[in-house]
N, C-alpha and C. Protein backbone atom coordinates (compact mmCIF):
# COMPACT_ATOMS: atom_id res chain seq x y z
N MET A 1 -14.33 -19.35 25.64
CA MET A 1 -15.56 -19.71 24.87
C MET A 1 -14.90 -20.43 23.29
N ILE A 2 -15.43 -21.50 23.05
CA ILE A 2 -14.68 -21.72 21.97
C ILE A 2 -15.71 -21.88 20.72
N ARG A 3 -15.41 -21.15 19.79
CA ARG A 3 -16.23 -20.74 18.60
C ARG A 3 -15.99 -21.89 17.63
N SER A 4 -17.39 -21.89 16.80
CA SER A 4 -17.03 -22.95 15.63
C SER A 4 -16.34 -22.48 14.70
N LYS A 5 -15.92 -23.21 13.82
CA LYS A 5 -15.16 -23.10 12.49
C LYS A 5 -15.75 -21.74 11.80
N LYS A 6 -16.95 -22.06 11.59
CA LYS A 6 -17.81 -21.00 10.75
C LYS A 6 -18.13 -19.89 11.15
N HIS A 7 -17.81 -19.19 12.33
CA HIS A 7 -18.00 -18.22 12.98
C HIS A 7 -17.67 -17.01 12.08
N ARG A 8 -18.46 -15.76 11.78
CA ARG A 8 -18.20 -14.81 10.64
C ARG A 8 -17.18 -13.73 11.21
N ASP A 9 -16.18 -13.73 10.28
CA ASP A 9 -15.10 -12.91 10.57
C ASP A 9 -15.52 -11.59 9.92
N ARG A 10 -15.66 -10.51 11.29
CA ARG A 10 -16.16 -9.22 11.08
C ARG A 10 -15.56 -8.52 10.04
N ILE A 11 -14.09 -8.41 10.04
CA ILE A 11 -13.35 -7.74 9.06
C ILE A 11 -13.61 -8.11 7.74
N LEU A 12 -13.78 -9.33 7.55
CA LEU A 12 -13.88 -10.17 6.12
C LEU A 12 -15.39 -9.43 5.72
N ALA A 13 -16.25 -9.44 6.76
CA ALA A 13 -17.94 -9.18 6.44
C ALA A 13 -17.70 -7.37 6.06
N ALA A 14 -16.96 -6.73 6.84
CA ALA A 14 -16.88 -5.45 6.42
C ALA A 14 -16.10 -5.18 5.19
N ILE A 15 -15.06 -5.69 4.71
CA ILE A 15 -14.57 -5.59 3.53
C ILE A 15 -15.55 -5.99 2.35
N ALA A 16 -16.23 -6.98 2.54
CA ALA A 16 -17.32 -7.63 1.77
C ALA A 16 -18.45 -6.63 1.44
N LEU A 17 -18.84 -5.93 2.55
CA LEU A 17 -19.86 -4.81 2.36
C LEU A 17 -19.18 -3.85 1.68
N PHE A 18 -17.99 -3.40 1.82
CA PHE A 18 -17.27 -2.06 1.17
C PHE A 18 -17.14 -2.52 -0.27
N LYS A 19 -17.05 -3.66 -0.69
CA LYS A 19 -16.87 -4.15 -1.97
C LYS A 19 -18.39 -3.97 -2.80
N PHE A 20 -19.28 -4.40 -1.86
CA PHE A 20 -20.79 -4.66 -2.64
C PHE A 20 -21.18 -3.04 -2.83
N VAL A 21 -20.69 -1.76 -1.82
CA VAL A 21 -20.86 -0.61 -2.11
C VAL A 21 -20.25 -0.05 -3.20
N LYS A 22 -19.01 -0.42 -3.37
CA LYS A 22 -18.23 0.09 -4.57
C LYS A 22 -18.87 -0.56 -6.08
N SER A 23 -19.13 -1.91 -5.78
CA SER A 23 -19.86 -2.30 -6.90
C SER A 23 -21.09 -1.71 -7.39
N ALA A 24 -22.01 -1.30 -6.30
CA ALA A 24 -23.26 -0.63 -6.81
C ALA A 24 -22.85 0.73 -7.26
N LEU A 25 -21.96 1.47 -6.75
CA LEU A 25 -21.56 2.74 -7.37
C LEU A 25 -21.04 2.66 -8.83
N LEU A 26 -20.24 1.72 -9.03
CA LEU A 26 -19.69 1.34 -10.22
C LEU A 26 -20.82 0.97 -11.58
N LEU A 27 -21.93 0.61 -10.94
CA LEU A 27 -22.70 -0.21 -11.64
C LEU A 27 -23.61 0.88 -12.14
N ALA A 28 -23.96 1.89 -11.11
CA ALA A 28 -24.58 3.15 -11.32
C ALA A 28 -23.93 3.97 -12.50
N GLY A 29 -22.61 3.97 -12.23
CA GLY A 29 -21.61 4.59 -13.22
C GLY A 29 -21.99 4.20 -14.75
N ALA A 30 -21.82 3.00 -14.73
CA ALA A 30 -22.01 2.04 -16.01
C ALA A 30 -23.17 2.78 -16.58
N LEU A 31 -24.46 2.44 -15.78
CA LEU A 31 -25.77 2.74 -16.34
C LEU A 31 -25.84 4.10 -16.84
N SER A 32 -25.26 4.97 -15.97
CA SER A 32 -25.22 6.32 -16.43
C SER A 32 -24.35 7.00 -17.63
N ALA A 33 -23.36 6.21 -17.91
CA ALA A 33 -22.56 6.44 -19.16
C ALA A 33 -23.40 5.84 -20.30
N TRP A 34 -24.07 4.52 -20.13
CA TRP A 34 -24.89 4.29 -21.54
C TRP A 34 -26.03 5.06 -21.43
N GLN A 35 -26.71 5.60 -20.41
CA GLN A 35 -27.44 6.53 -20.62
C GLN A 35 -27.37 7.91 -21.24
N LEU A 36 -26.13 8.58 -21.05
CA LEU A 36 -25.67 9.45 -21.59
C LEU A 36 -25.49 9.35 -23.24
N ILE A 37 -25.21 8.14 -23.88
CA ILE A 37 -25.24 7.84 -25.25
C ILE A 37 -26.46 8.49 -25.82
N ASP A 38 -27.67 8.31 -25.25
CA ASP A 38 -28.72 9.00 -25.84
C ASP A 38 -28.84 10.44 -25.97
N PRO A 39 -28.75 11.26 -26.87
CA PRO A 39 -28.79 12.87 -27.00
C PRO A 39 -29.77 13.62 -25.96
N HIS A 40 -31.06 13.01 -26.02
CA HIS A 40 -31.86 13.74 -25.10
C HIS A 40 -31.41 13.64 -23.70
N SER A 41 -31.11 12.50 -23.26
CA SER A 41 -30.34 12.61 -21.85
C SER A 41 -29.09 13.33 -21.50
N ALA A 42 -28.33 13.20 -22.52
CA ALA A 42 -27.16 14.05 -22.70
C ALA A 42 -27.42 15.54 -22.48
N ASN A 43 -28.44 16.13 -23.44
CA ASN A 43 -28.83 17.44 -22.96
C ASN A 43 -29.58 17.71 -21.94
N GLU A 44 -30.17 16.86 -21.27
CA GLU A 44 -30.73 17.16 -19.84
C GLU A 44 -29.63 17.36 -18.84
N VAL A 45 -28.88 16.42 -18.82
CA VAL A 45 -27.56 16.38 -17.96
C VAL A 45 -26.78 18.01 -18.47
N LYS A 46 -26.39 18.31 -19.36
CA LYS A 46 -25.78 19.68 -19.78
C LYS A 46 -26.62 20.90 -19.27
N ARG A 47 -28.09 20.41 -19.58
CA ARG A 47 -28.92 21.81 -18.89
C ARG A 47 -28.66 21.73 -17.37
N TRP A 48 -28.64 20.66 -16.74
CA TRP A 48 -28.79 20.78 -15.08
C TRP A 48 -27.15 21.14 -14.87
N LEU A 49 -26.18 21.02 -15.54
CA LEU A 49 -24.90 21.45 -15.16
C LEU A 49 -24.89 23.01 -15.25
N LEU A 50 -25.37 23.38 -16.34
CA LEU A 50 -25.46 24.80 -16.50
C LEU A 50 -26.13 25.57 -15.42
N GLN A 51 -27.06 24.98 -14.68
CA GLN A 51 -27.92 25.81 -13.70
C GLN A 51 -27.39 25.64 -12.49
N LEU A 52 -26.18 24.92 -12.18
CA LEU A 52 -25.47 24.94 -10.93
C LEU A 52 -25.08 26.27 -10.43
N PRO A 53 -25.14 26.51 -9.25
CA PRO A 53 -24.80 27.99 -8.63
C PRO A 53 -23.23 27.94 -8.82
N SER A 54 -22.90 29.25 -8.75
CA SER A 54 -21.42 29.67 -8.80
C SER A 54 -20.64 29.08 -7.49
N GLY A 55 -19.55 28.63 -7.74
CA GLY A 55 -18.81 28.20 -6.47
C GLY A 55 -18.13 26.94 -7.07
N LEU A 56 -17.74 26.10 -6.03
CA LEU A 56 -17.15 24.54 -6.17
C LEU A 56 -18.08 23.89 -7.00
N GLU A 57 -19.52 23.82 -6.63
CA GLU A 57 -20.16 23.11 -7.67
C GLU A 57 -20.26 23.55 -9.26
N GLN A 58 -20.12 24.95 -9.50
CA GLN A 58 -20.00 25.28 -11.04
C GLN A 58 -18.87 24.75 -11.39
N SER A 59 -17.74 24.98 -10.80
CA SER A 59 -16.19 24.47 -11.12
C SER A 59 -16.20 22.95 -11.68
N LEU A 60 -17.06 22.19 -10.69
CA LEU A 60 -16.87 20.64 -11.19
C LEU A 60 -17.74 20.49 -12.06
N GLY A 61 -19.16 21.23 -12.17
CA GLY A 61 -19.87 21.41 -13.24
C GLY A 61 -19.33 21.62 -14.57
N ASP A 62 -18.75 22.56 -14.46
CA ASP A 62 -17.86 23.14 -15.94
C ASP A 62 -16.87 21.83 -16.53
N ARG A 63 -16.08 21.30 -15.75
CA ARG A 63 -15.22 20.29 -15.85
C ARG A 63 -16.03 18.95 -16.43
N LEU A 64 -17.05 18.52 -15.88
CA LEU A 64 -17.97 17.44 -16.35
C LEU A 64 -18.54 17.90 -17.45
N LEU A 65 -18.95 18.96 -17.57
CA LEU A 65 -19.65 19.45 -19.13
C LEU A 65 -18.82 19.50 -20.00
N ALA A 66 -17.47 19.82 -19.68
CA ALA A 66 -16.57 19.80 -20.95
C ALA A 66 -16.25 18.53 -21.14
N TRP A 67 -15.96 17.37 -20.07
CA TRP A 67 -15.82 16.39 -20.39
C TRP A 67 -16.79 15.64 -21.40
N LEU A 68 -18.06 15.80 -20.84
CA LEU A 68 -19.33 15.25 -21.52
C LEU A 68 -19.50 15.80 -22.88
N THR A 69 -19.29 16.80 -23.26
CA THR A 69 -19.32 17.57 -24.71
C THR A 69 -17.98 16.83 -25.49
N SER A 70 -17.11 16.25 -24.85
CA SER A 70 -15.96 15.91 -25.72
C SER A 70 -16.06 14.35 -25.88
N THR A 71 -17.01 13.78 -25.14
CA THR A 71 -16.72 12.34 -25.11
C THR A 71 -17.76 11.68 -26.14
N SER A 72 -17.32 10.69 -26.81
CA SER A 72 -17.84 10.14 -28.07
C SER A 72 -18.93 8.86 -27.57
N SER A 73 -19.97 8.76 -28.21
CA SER A 73 -20.71 7.63 -27.69
C SER A 73 -20.00 6.26 -27.81
N GLU A 74 -19.02 6.07 -28.62
CA GLU A 74 -18.33 4.99 -28.49
C GLU A 74 -17.45 4.83 -27.14
N ASP A 75 -16.94 5.95 -26.74
CA ASP A 75 -16.23 6.14 -25.47
C ASP A 75 -17.25 5.84 -24.47
N LEU A 76 -18.30 6.35 -24.34
CA LEU A 76 -19.33 6.14 -23.12
C LEU A 76 -19.50 4.78 -23.25
N ARG A 77 -19.56 3.90 -24.41
CA ARG A 77 -20.06 2.51 -24.32
C ARG A 77 -18.85 1.80 -23.65
N ILE A 78 -17.53 2.11 -24.00
CA ILE A 78 -16.40 1.48 -23.52
C ILE A 78 -16.40 1.87 -21.79
N ILE A 79 -16.52 3.04 -21.48
CA ILE A 79 -16.43 3.43 -20.10
C ILE A 79 -17.44 2.46 -19.32
N GLY A 80 -18.67 2.49 -19.78
CA GLY A 80 -19.74 1.84 -19.23
C GLY A 80 -19.29 0.27 -19.10
N LEU A 81 -18.51 -0.35 -20.19
CA LEU A 81 -18.18 -1.75 -20.07
C LEU A 81 -17.01 -1.87 -18.98
N VAL A 82 -16.24 -0.95 -19.13
CA VAL A 82 -15.10 -0.98 -18.01
C VAL A 82 -15.59 -0.98 -16.80
N LEU A 83 -16.46 0.03 -16.12
CA LEU A 83 -17.33 -0.08 -15.15
C LEU A 83 -17.90 -1.27 -14.65
N LEU A 84 -18.70 -1.86 -15.54
CA LEU A 84 -19.36 -3.28 -15.30
C LEU A 84 -18.57 -4.20 -15.18
N GLY A 85 -17.28 -4.08 -15.72
CA GLY A 85 -16.15 -5.25 -15.38
C GLY A 85 -15.89 -5.09 -13.85
N TYR A 86 -15.36 -3.70 -13.63
CA TYR A 86 -15.11 -3.71 -12.13
C TYR A 86 -16.13 -3.94 -11.20
N ALA A 87 -17.24 -3.81 -11.54
CA ALA A 87 -18.58 -3.79 -10.51
C ALA A 87 -18.59 -5.32 -10.48
N THR A 88 -18.28 -6.15 -11.67
CA THR A 88 -18.29 -7.64 -11.61
C THR A 88 -17.38 -8.13 -10.53
N LEU A 89 -16.20 -7.60 -10.67
CA LEU A 89 -15.01 -8.23 -10.01
C LEU A 89 -15.30 -7.92 -8.45
N PHE A 90 -15.76 -6.73 -8.11
CA PHE A 90 -16.01 -6.23 -6.51
C PHE A 90 -17.12 -6.91 -6.30
N THR A 91 -18.15 -7.37 -7.13
CA THR A 91 -19.34 -8.22 -6.50
C THR A 91 -18.85 -9.68 -6.41
N THR A 92 -18.00 -10.13 -7.30
CA THR A 92 -17.16 -11.57 -7.10
C THR A 92 -16.51 -11.56 -5.63
N GLU A 93 -15.61 -10.42 -5.43
CA GLU A 93 -14.87 -10.55 -4.29
C GLU A 93 -15.65 -10.29 -2.95
N GLY A 94 -16.71 -9.54 -3.07
CA GLY A 94 -17.73 -9.23 -1.82
C GLY A 94 -18.40 -10.57 -1.52
N THR A 95 -18.83 -11.12 -2.62
CA THR A 95 -19.68 -12.39 -2.38
C THR A 95 -18.73 -13.67 -1.74
N GLY A 96 -17.39 -13.79 -2.51
CA GLY A 96 -16.75 -14.78 -1.83
C GLY A 96 -16.19 -14.32 -0.17
N LEU A 97 -16.00 -13.10 -0.18
CA LEU A 97 -15.52 -12.93 1.19
C LEU A 97 -16.61 -13.10 2.40
N TRP A 98 -17.89 -12.57 2.02
CA TRP A 98 -19.06 -12.75 2.61
C TRP A 98 -19.37 -14.37 3.10
N LEU A 99 -19.11 -15.05 2.31
CA LEU A 99 -19.30 -16.57 2.31
C LEU A 99 -17.95 -17.04 2.91
N GLN A 100 -17.05 -16.29 3.36
CA GLN A 100 -15.75 -16.58 3.85
C GLN A 100 -15.02 -17.83 3.11
N LYS A 101 -14.91 -17.58 1.74
CA LYS A 101 -14.25 -18.52 0.84
C LYS A 101 -12.90 -17.99 0.67
N ARG A 102 -12.07 -19.14 0.93
CA ARG A 102 -10.29 -19.02 0.79
C ARG A 102 -10.02 -18.28 -0.48
N TRP A 103 -10.54 -18.63 -1.64
CA TRP A 103 -10.22 -18.19 -2.92
C TRP A 103 -10.46 -16.83 -3.06
N ALA A 104 -11.51 -16.02 -2.37
CA ALA A 104 -11.91 -14.65 -2.49
C ALA A 104 -10.72 -13.98 -1.65
N GLU A 105 -10.39 -14.65 -0.62
CA GLU A 105 -9.33 -13.82 0.24
C GLU A 105 -7.96 -13.51 -0.97
N TYR A 106 -7.56 -14.56 -1.53
CA TYR A 106 -6.65 -14.45 -2.51
C TYR A 106 -6.60 -13.73 -3.61
N LEU A 107 -8.18 -13.60 -4.08
CA LEU A 107 -8.73 -12.70 -5.31
C LEU A 107 -8.61 -11.29 -4.81
N THR A 108 -9.07 -11.17 -3.84
CA THR A 108 -9.21 -9.60 -3.14
C THR A 108 -7.56 -9.21 -2.68
N LEU A 109 -6.92 -9.99 -2.44
CA LEU A 109 -5.65 -9.47 -2.06
C LEU A 109 -4.66 -9.31 -3.27
N VAL A 110 -5.05 -10.05 -4.44
CA VAL A 110 -4.16 -9.72 -5.63
C VAL A 110 -4.93 -8.48 -6.18
N ALA A 111 -6.11 -8.32 -6.52
CA ALA A 111 -6.99 -7.55 -7.23
C ALA A 111 -6.54 -6.16 -6.35
N THR A 112 -6.75 -6.02 -5.14
CA THR A 112 -6.42 -4.72 -4.17
C THR A 112 -4.97 -4.39 -4.30
N ALA A 113 -4.16 -5.19 -4.25
CA ALA A 113 -2.49 -4.85 -4.42
C ALA A 113 -2.46 -4.37 -5.91
N SER A 114 -2.84 -4.94 -7.01
CA SER A 114 -2.55 -4.66 -8.39
C SER A 114 -2.95 -3.01 -8.33
N PHE A 115 -3.77 -2.57 -7.58
CA PHE A 115 -4.28 -1.09 -7.91
C PHE A 115 -3.58 -0.09 -7.33
N LEU A 116 -2.64 -0.73 -6.31
CA LEU A 116 -1.81 0.36 -5.54
C LEU A 116 -0.74 1.25 -6.12
N PRO A 117 -0.10 0.70 -7.37
CA PRO A 117 0.93 1.62 -8.29
C PRO A 117 0.13 2.85 -8.79
N PHE A 118 -1.05 2.63 -9.22
CA PHE A 118 -2.06 3.55 -9.78
C PHE A 118 -2.47 4.56 -8.62
N GLU A 119 -2.78 3.97 -7.46
CA GLU A 119 -3.19 5.00 -6.32
C GLU A 119 -1.97 5.82 -6.05
N ILE A 120 -0.90 5.26 -5.95
CA ILE A 120 0.29 6.13 -5.45
C ILE A 120 0.55 7.05 -6.49
N TYR A 121 0.58 6.82 -7.90
CA TYR A 121 0.69 7.70 -8.91
C TYR A 121 -0.19 8.84 -9.12
N GLU A 122 -1.63 8.55 -8.52
CA GLU A 122 -2.54 9.62 -8.55
C GLU A 122 -2.43 10.56 -7.22
N ILE A 123 -1.65 10.14 -6.11
CA ILE A 123 -1.39 10.71 -5.10
C ILE A 123 -0.16 11.79 -5.46
N VAL A 124 0.78 11.15 -6.30
CA VAL A 124 2.16 11.94 -6.47
C VAL A 124 1.66 13.14 -7.23
N LYS A 125 0.57 12.90 -8.17
CA LYS A 125 0.10 13.73 -9.19
C LYS A 125 -0.58 14.93 -8.52
N VAL A 126 -1.63 14.50 -7.69
CA VAL A 126 -2.55 15.50 -6.90
C VAL A 126 -2.96 14.80 -5.77
N ALA A 127 -2.32 15.14 -4.63
CA ALA A 127 -2.46 14.76 -3.48
C ALA A 127 -3.86 15.18 -2.95
N SER A 128 -4.67 14.39 -2.20
CA SER A 128 -5.99 15.01 -1.71
C SER A 128 -6.19 13.71 -0.43
N PHE A 129 -6.99 14.16 0.53
CA PHE A 129 -7.18 13.73 1.60
C PHE A 129 -8.09 12.17 1.26
N VAL A 130 -8.81 12.21 0.18
CA VAL A 130 -9.64 11.15 -0.27
C VAL A 130 -8.75 10.04 -0.80
N ARG A 131 -7.74 10.34 -1.71
CA ARG A 131 -7.03 9.51 -2.32
C ARG A 131 -5.97 8.89 -1.30
N ILE A 132 -5.59 9.63 -0.34
CA ILE A 132 -4.48 9.12 0.89
C ILE A 132 -5.42 8.28 1.58
N ALA A 133 -6.53 8.48 2.01
CA ALA A 133 -7.14 7.66 2.66
C ALA A 133 -7.75 6.55 2.17
N VAL A 134 -7.93 6.47 0.80
CA VAL A 134 -8.33 5.11 0.18
C VAL A 134 -7.15 4.36 -0.04
N LEU A 135 -5.88 4.79 -0.25
CA LEU A 135 -4.47 4.37 -0.22
C LEU A 135 -4.40 3.64 1.12
N VAL A 136 -4.62 4.20 2.15
CA VAL A 136 -4.33 3.75 3.51
C VAL A 136 -5.27 2.65 3.80
N ALA A 137 -6.74 2.62 3.34
CA ALA A 137 -7.56 1.62 3.55
C ALA A 137 -7.16 0.57 2.89
N ASN A 138 -6.84 0.76 1.68
CA ASN A 138 -6.41 -0.57 0.85
C ASN A 138 -4.86 -1.08 1.29
N ILE A 139 -4.27 -0.53 1.79
CA ILE A 139 -3.14 -1.09 2.54
C ILE A 139 -3.46 -2.01 3.66
N ALA A 140 -4.51 -1.47 4.43
CA ALA A 140 -4.90 -1.98 5.51
C ALA A 140 -5.50 -3.35 5.03
N VAL A 141 -6.53 -3.24 4.19
CA VAL A 141 -6.94 -4.59 3.74
C VAL A 141 -6.03 -5.72 3.26
N ILE A 142 -4.97 -5.25 2.52
CA ILE A 142 -3.93 -6.20 1.98
C ILE A 142 -3.26 -6.55 3.36
N GLY A 143 -2.76 -5.70 4.30
CA GLY A 143 -2.16 -6.34 5.35
C GLY A 143 -3.10 -7.28 6.04
N TYR A 144 -4.30 -7.16 6.23
CA TYR A 144 -5.27 -8.02 7.06
C TYR A 144 -5.29 -9.27 6.19
N LEU A 145 -5.52 -9.22 4.90
CA LEU A 145 -5.42 -10.46 4.08
C LEU A 145 -4.45 -11.27 4.08
N ILE A 146 -3.22 -10.61 4.03
CA ILE A 146 -2.01 -11.25 4.11
C ILE A 146 -1.98 -12.02 5.52
N TRP A 147 -2.10 -11.37 6.59
CA TRP A 147 -2.20 -11.96 7.94
C TRP A 147 -2.95 -13.21 7.96
N LYS A 148 -4.38 -13.00 7.32
CA LYS A 148 -5.41 -14.02 7.31
C LYS A 148 -5.02 -15.38 6.54
N VAL A 149 -4.50 -15.07 5.46
CA VAL A 149 -4.02 -16.19 4.66
C VAL A 149 -2.92 -16.93 5.27
N ARG A 150 -2.13 -16.02 5.80
CA ARG A 150 -0.75 -16.99 6.38
C ARG A 150 -1.11 -17.76 7.43
N GLN A 151 -2.38 -17.38 8.18
CA GLN A 151 -2.92 -18.10 9.47
C GLN A 151 -3.08 -19.47 9.17
N LYS A 152 -3.80 -19.56 7.89
CA LYS A 152 -4.36 -20.99 7.54
C LYS A 152 -3.39 -21.94 7.10
């Protein structure tokens, strides 16, 4: 069967969807950081964290509470802007990949590869299943995009 030149590359579509999910999560993080600038909202979050049951949730809650109480409004603004910037990058990558644009393949390849040293550093510092899985997934994305770009 001969396919048209415009058939959907399922792997690129999957990568695009993954980029959209990451973008949505980062956007939610940015909005949350900006919401925490309001003292009333920050106090609500603190009260909620103090009510967590003991165990793993409480340990994570304690760390989040310590971070929240030591983070200034200016730092929260900056964190929100950085998260918004990454969300914009991932949305751009995802849109370009979904539309099967060549520039998006290059952008995603460069952007994803640029994070590898940081991911490896984090794994060396504290290895976890999630960190290793993210590294493996990103290496797979890079490998596929290199193969795809070299085909054209």
